[in-house]
C-alpha positions as a Python dict, from the first residue, in 0.01 Angstrom:
ca = {
    (1, 'X'): (0, 0, 0),
    (2, 'X'): (320, -205, -108),
    (3, 'X'): (401, -533, -234),
    (4, 'X'): (634, -612, 49),
    (5, 'X'): (332, -801, 202),
    (6, 'X'): (344, -1046, -57),
    (7, 'X'): (618, -1233, 133),
    (8, 'X'): (340, -1327, 395),
    (9, 'X'): (206, -1551, 140),
    (10, 'X'): (528, -1753, 145),
    (11, 'X'): (897, -1734, 51),
    (12, 'X'): (843, -1831, -305),
    (13, 'X'): (562, -1555, -332),
    (14, 'X'): (661, -1361, -645),
    (15, 'X'): (488, -1104, -879),
    (16, 'X'): (515, -1199, -1226),
    (17, 'X'): (323, -932, -1447),
    (18, 'X'): (72, -660, -1420),
    (19, 'X'): (-276, -708, -1543),
    (20, 'X'): (-489, -442, -1756),
    (21, 'X'): (-795, -319, -1610),
    (22, 'X'): (-694, -196, -1240),
    (23, 'X'): (-808, 161, -1175),
    (24, 'X'): (-799, 210, -811),
    (25, 'X'): (-550, -83, -751),
    (26, 'X'): (-235, -249, -880),
    (27, 'X'): (-314, -592, -1007),
    (28, 'X'): (-63, -852, -1103),
    (29, 'X'): (-45, -1206, -1170),
    (30, 'X'): (141, -1360, -881),
    (31, 'X'): (283, -1681, -797),
    (32, 'X'): (206, -1828, -474),
    (33, 'X'): (276, -2213, -342),
    (34, 'X'): (393, -2305, -704),
    (35, 'X'): (68, -2201, -842),
    (36, 'X'): (-67, -1901, -1050),
    (37, 'X'): (-278, -1650, -871),
    (38, 'X'): (-379, -1288, -871),
    (39, 'X'): (-256, -1017, -633),
    (40, 'X'): (-438, -668, -589),
    (41, 'X'): (-290, -414, -395),
    (42, 'X'): (-474, -111, -308),
    (43, 'X'): (-576, 162, -48),
    (44, 'X'): (-888, -2, 84),
    (45, 'X'): (-943, -5, 451),
    (46, 'X'): (-937, -351, 643),
    (47, 'X'): (-1310, -306, 704),
    (48, 'X'): (-1369, -283, 323),
    (49, 'X'): (-1140, -592, 241),
    (50, 'X'): (-1296, -781, 521),
    (51, 'X'): (-1636, -720, 353),
    (52, 'X'): (-1535, -789, 3),
    (53, 'X'): (-1338, -1127, 99),
    (54, 'X'): (-1624, -1229, 329),
    (55, 'X'): (-1862, -1199, 1),
    (56, 'X'): (-1632, -1386, -223),
    (57, 'X'): (-1585, -1681, 9),
    (58, 'X'): (-1981, -1683, 56),
    (59, 'X'): (-2019, -1691, -340),
    (60, 'X'): (-1777, -1970, -368),
    (61, 'X'): (-1944, -2159, -89),
    (62, 'X'): (-2284, -2116, -284),
    (63, 'X'): (-2135, -2281, -602),
    (64, 'X'): (-2035, -1957, -791),
    (65, 'X'): (-1725, -1908, -976),
    (66, 'X'): (-1539, -1606, -827),
    (67, 'X'): (-1158, -1525, -736),
    (68, 'X'): (-1143, -1686, -367),
    (69, 'X'): (-916, -1517, -134),
    (70, 'X'): (-604, -1722, -52),
    (71, 'X'): (-499, -1706, 301),
    (72, 'X'): (-156, -1574, 420),
    (73, 'X'): (45, -1814, 613),
    (74, 'X'): (-98, -1667, 952),
    (75, 'X'): (-439, -1721, 821),
    (76, 'X'): (-545, -1374, 702),
    (77, 'X'): (-716, -1305, 386),
    (78, 'X'): (-556, -950, 313),
    (79, 'X'): (-239, -780, 462),
    (80, 'X'): (-143, -410, 434),
    (81, 'X'): (-391, -342, 162),
    (82, 'X'): (-280, -678, -46),
    (83, 'X'): (-528, -945, -117),
    (84, 'X'): (-404, -1266, -319),
    (85, 'X'): (-688, -1459, -497),
    (86, 'X'): (-720, -1764, -758),
    (87, 'X'): (-667, -1722, -1112),
    (88, 'X'): (-983, -1763, -1338),
    (89, 'X'): (-922, -1903, -1682),
    (90, 'X'): (-1173, -1826, -1957),
    (91, 'X'): (-1285, -1572, -2221),
    (92, 'X'): (-1534, -1284, -2241),
    (93, 'X'): (-1868, -1338, -2396),
    (94, 'X'): (-1916, -1354, -2705),
    (95, 'X'): (-2241, -1437, -2830),
    (96, 'X'): (-2609, -1332, -2733),
    (97, 'X'): (-2625, -1678, -2555),
    (98, 'X'): (-2325, -1605, -2367),
    (99, 'X'): (-2458, -1299, -2232),
    (100, 'X'): (-2781, -1471, -2142),
    (101, 'X'): (-2555, -1709, -1928),
    (102, 'X'): (-2395, -1399, -1753),
    (103, 'X'): (-2754, -1285, -1667),
    (104, 'X'): (-2848, -1601, -1499),
    (105, 'X'): (-2545, -1610, -1300),
    (106, 'X'): (-2585, -1254, -1199),
    (107, 'X'): (-2932, -1343, -1084),
    (108, 'X'): (-2783, -1633, -866),
    (109, 'X'): (-2567, -1382, -713),
    (110, 'X'): (-2855, -1170, -621),
    (111, 'X'): (-3041, -1441, -479),
    (112, 'X'): (-2786, -1570, -241),
    (113, 'X'): (-2690, -1222, -125),
    (114, 'X'): (-3058, -1094, -19),
    (115, 'X'): (-3013, -917, 328),
    (116, 'X'): (-2632, -889, 277),
    (117, 'X'): (-2503, -585, 496),
    (118, 'X'): (-2382, -267, 293),
    (119, 'X'): (-2005, -243, 221),
    (120, 'X'): (-1844, -44, 464),
    (121, 'X'): (-1859, 346, 376),
    (122, 'X'): (-2089, 280, 75),
    (123, 'X'): (-2430, 413, -12),
    (124, 'X'): (-2715, 274, -242),
    (125, 'X'): (-2886, 440, -498),
    (126, 'X'): (-3174, 498, -249),
    (127, 'X'): (-2947, 627, 14),
    (128, 'X'): (-2808, 881, -229),
    (129, 'X'): (-3166, 1032, -274),
    (130, 'X'): (-3089, 1213, 58),
    (131, 'X'): (-2722, 1135, 110),
    (132, 'X'): (-2425, 1357, -78),
    (133, 'X'): (-2141, 1146, -57),
    (134, 'X'): (-2035, 779, -28),
    (135, 'X'): (-1718, 614, -106),
    (136, 'X'): (-1609, 747, -465),
    (137, 'X'): (-1943, 940, -509),
    (138, 'X'): (-1965, 1319, -417),
    (139, 'X'): (-2284, 1470, -567),
    (140, 'X'): (-2158, 1807, -431),
    (141, 'X'): (-1900, 1804, -706),
    (142, 'X'): (-2183, 1780, -974),
    (143, 'X'): (-2391, 2042, -1129),
    (144, 'X'): (-2738, 2077, -939),
    (145, 'X'): (-2917, 1997, -1246),
    (146, 'X'): (-2717, 1678, -1285),
    (147, 'X'): (-2781, 1565, -931),
    (148, 'X'): (-3171, 1636, -976),
    (149, 'X'): (-3162, 1378, -1276),
    (150, 'X'): (-2963, 1127, -1113),
    (151, 'X'): (-3184, 1115, -800),
    (152, 'X'): (-3496, 1126, -1004),
    (153, 'X'): (-3364, 823, -1209),
    (154, 'X'): (-3269, 656, -903),
    (155, 'X'): (-3621, 729, -701),
    (156, 'X'): (-3789, 498, -974),
    (157, 'X'): (-3598, 197, -806),
    (158, 'X'): (-3668, 308, -450),
    (159, 'X'): (-3855, 50, -221),
    (160, 'X'): (-3735, -236, -424),
    (161, 'X'): (-3551, -537, -250),
    (162, 'X'): (-3184, -495, -217),
    (163, 'X'): (-2893, -780, -244),
    (164, 'X'): (-2522, -754, -361),
    (165, 'X'): (-2451, -602, -704),
    (166, 'X'): (-2143, -684, -888),
    (167, 'X'): (-2120, -311, -1008),
    (168, 'X'): (-1981, -334, -1352),
    (169, 'X'): (-2077, -677, -1519),
    (170, 'X'): (-2135, -533, -1872),
    (171, 'X'): (-1784, -481, -1901),
    (172, 'X'): (-1664, -794, -2093),
    (173, 'X'): (-1320, -798, -1931),
    (174, 'X'): (-1506, -898, -1575),
    (175, 'X'): (-1629, -1186, -1721),
    (176, 'X'): (-1434, -1546, -1753),
    (177, 'X'): (-1650, -1780, -1923),
    (178, 'X'): (-1585, -2153, -2039),
    (179, 'X'): (-1812, -2405, -2168),
    (180, 'X'): (-1931, -2508, -1827),
    (181, 'X'): (-1913, -2193, -1600),
    (182, 'X'): (-1935, -1813, -1597),
    (183, 'X'): (-1673, -1655, -1357),
    (184, 'X'): (-1714, -1305, -1240),
    (185, 'X'): (-1416, -1105, -1170),
    (186, 'X'): (-1316, -748, -1018),
    (187, 'X'): (-1548, -709, -741),
    (188, 'X'): (-1402, -389, -644),
    (189, 'X'): (-1715, -186, -714),
    (190, 'X'): (-1957, -420, -538),
    (191, 'X'): (-2205, -314, -265),
    (192, 'X'): (-2557, -342, -180),
    (193, 'X'): (-2811, -197, -418),
    (194, 'X'): (-3107, -277, -636),
    (195, 'X'): (-3049, -614, -853),
    (196, 'X'): (-3178, -419, -1156),
    (197, 'X'): (-2851, -193, -1164),
    (198, 'X'): (-2637, -519, -1275),
    (199, 'X'): (-2915, -630, -1536),
    (200, 'X'): (-2824, -353, -1798),
    (201, 'X'): (-2650, -591, -2033),
    (202, 'X'): (-2568, -608, -2384),
    (203, 'X'): (-2889, -699, -2603),
    (204, 'X'): (-3106, -682, -2312),
    (205, 'X'): (-2961, -1022, -2210),
    (206, 'X'): (-3153, -1023, -1885),
    (207, 'X'): (-3469, -1016, -2059),
    (208, 'X'): (-3619, -713, -1887),
    (209, 'X'): (-3943, -572, -1999),
    (210, 'X'): (-3940, -235, -2186),
    (211, 'X'): (-4025, -29, -1891),
    (212, 'X'): (-3813, -221, -1679),
    (213, 'X'): (-3511, -188, -1906),
    (214, 'X'): (-3554, 183, -1923),
    (215, 'X'): (-3573, 223, -1552),
    (216, 'X'): (-3278, 29, -1509),
    (217, 'X'): (-3070, 178, -1799),
    (218, 'X'): (-3124, 540, -1635),
    (219, 'X'): (-3052, 435, -1299),
    (220, 'X'): (-2735, 266, -1426),
    (221, 'X'): (-2596, 573, -1618),
    (222, 'X'): (-2690, 803, -1334),
    (223, 'X'): (-2475, 562, -1093),
    (224, 'X'): (-2169, 561, -1332),
    (225, 'X'): (-2203, 942, -1393),
    (226, 'X'): (-2181, 999, -1025),
    (227, 'X'): (-1907, 738, -967),
    (228, 'X'): (-1704, 865, -1247),
    (229, 'X'): (-1786, 1233, -1222),
    (230, 'X'): (-1506, 1472, -1361),
    (231, 'X'): (-1411, 1286, -1690),
    (232, 'X'): (-1558, 1267, -2013),
    (233, 'X'): (-1700, 919, -1968),
    (234, 'X'): (-1914, 1065, -1659),
    (235, 'X'): (-2044, 1346, -1873),
    (236, 'X'): (-2164, 1144, -2158),
    (237, 'X'): (-2310, 908, -1918),
    (238, 'X'): (-2501, 1217, -1738),
    (239, 'X'): (-2631, 1316, -2093),
    (240, 'X'): (-2829, 965, -2136),
    (241, 'X'): (-3018, 1027, -1809),
    (242, 'X'): (-3333, 1214, -1905),
    (243, 'X'): (-3498, 1494, -1744),
    (244, 'X'): (-3802, 1326, -1610),
}
């Protein structure tokens, strides 16, 4: 991983300032070809980055507002772990109506990605009913009782249709809203899974029924506990997963 690759986007390509929110990556505002953009440097594999950039291009062509990969001078969409994407302006959701617009946008993402292949190296919640590892998840690091609770929560979603899920849409920092569009940024946790995992939003903005919301909320808490296991947040999320 290195920012030396930024020169492949032009002699005038330059970093401007770091952006908050990056956990697994180093994210900066950059200037490429005289316009503001976002650069993200990390250690993802080429196969992983090919999946993500192809997804973003597909969502853009479908009319959704997402960061679009900007090709380097040789046409590549990433180089040495670096991806450069269009900058999205806007602010976070501020009202229940805003969150309902976010829910509608997520449902469109889910609609246009039915049948999408799984992100390389990732596992869905259904896969983890049997598998023990997948990308950042290592169920072997969790207490056995906690794994049993997580799997019980995920089992309630098993058999449902799958699509691409954003992975962290309830974080207001991942939303860029204006009066006429909803932009979704930070697709680093996106993968193929059951869409309900994306629909546990503030104020139940997706309008899930009581039973549906409970199932989705339990499965979502279990997912976050497994992904983040080892810190206090993960322990708190696991405590929210009931023994069924």
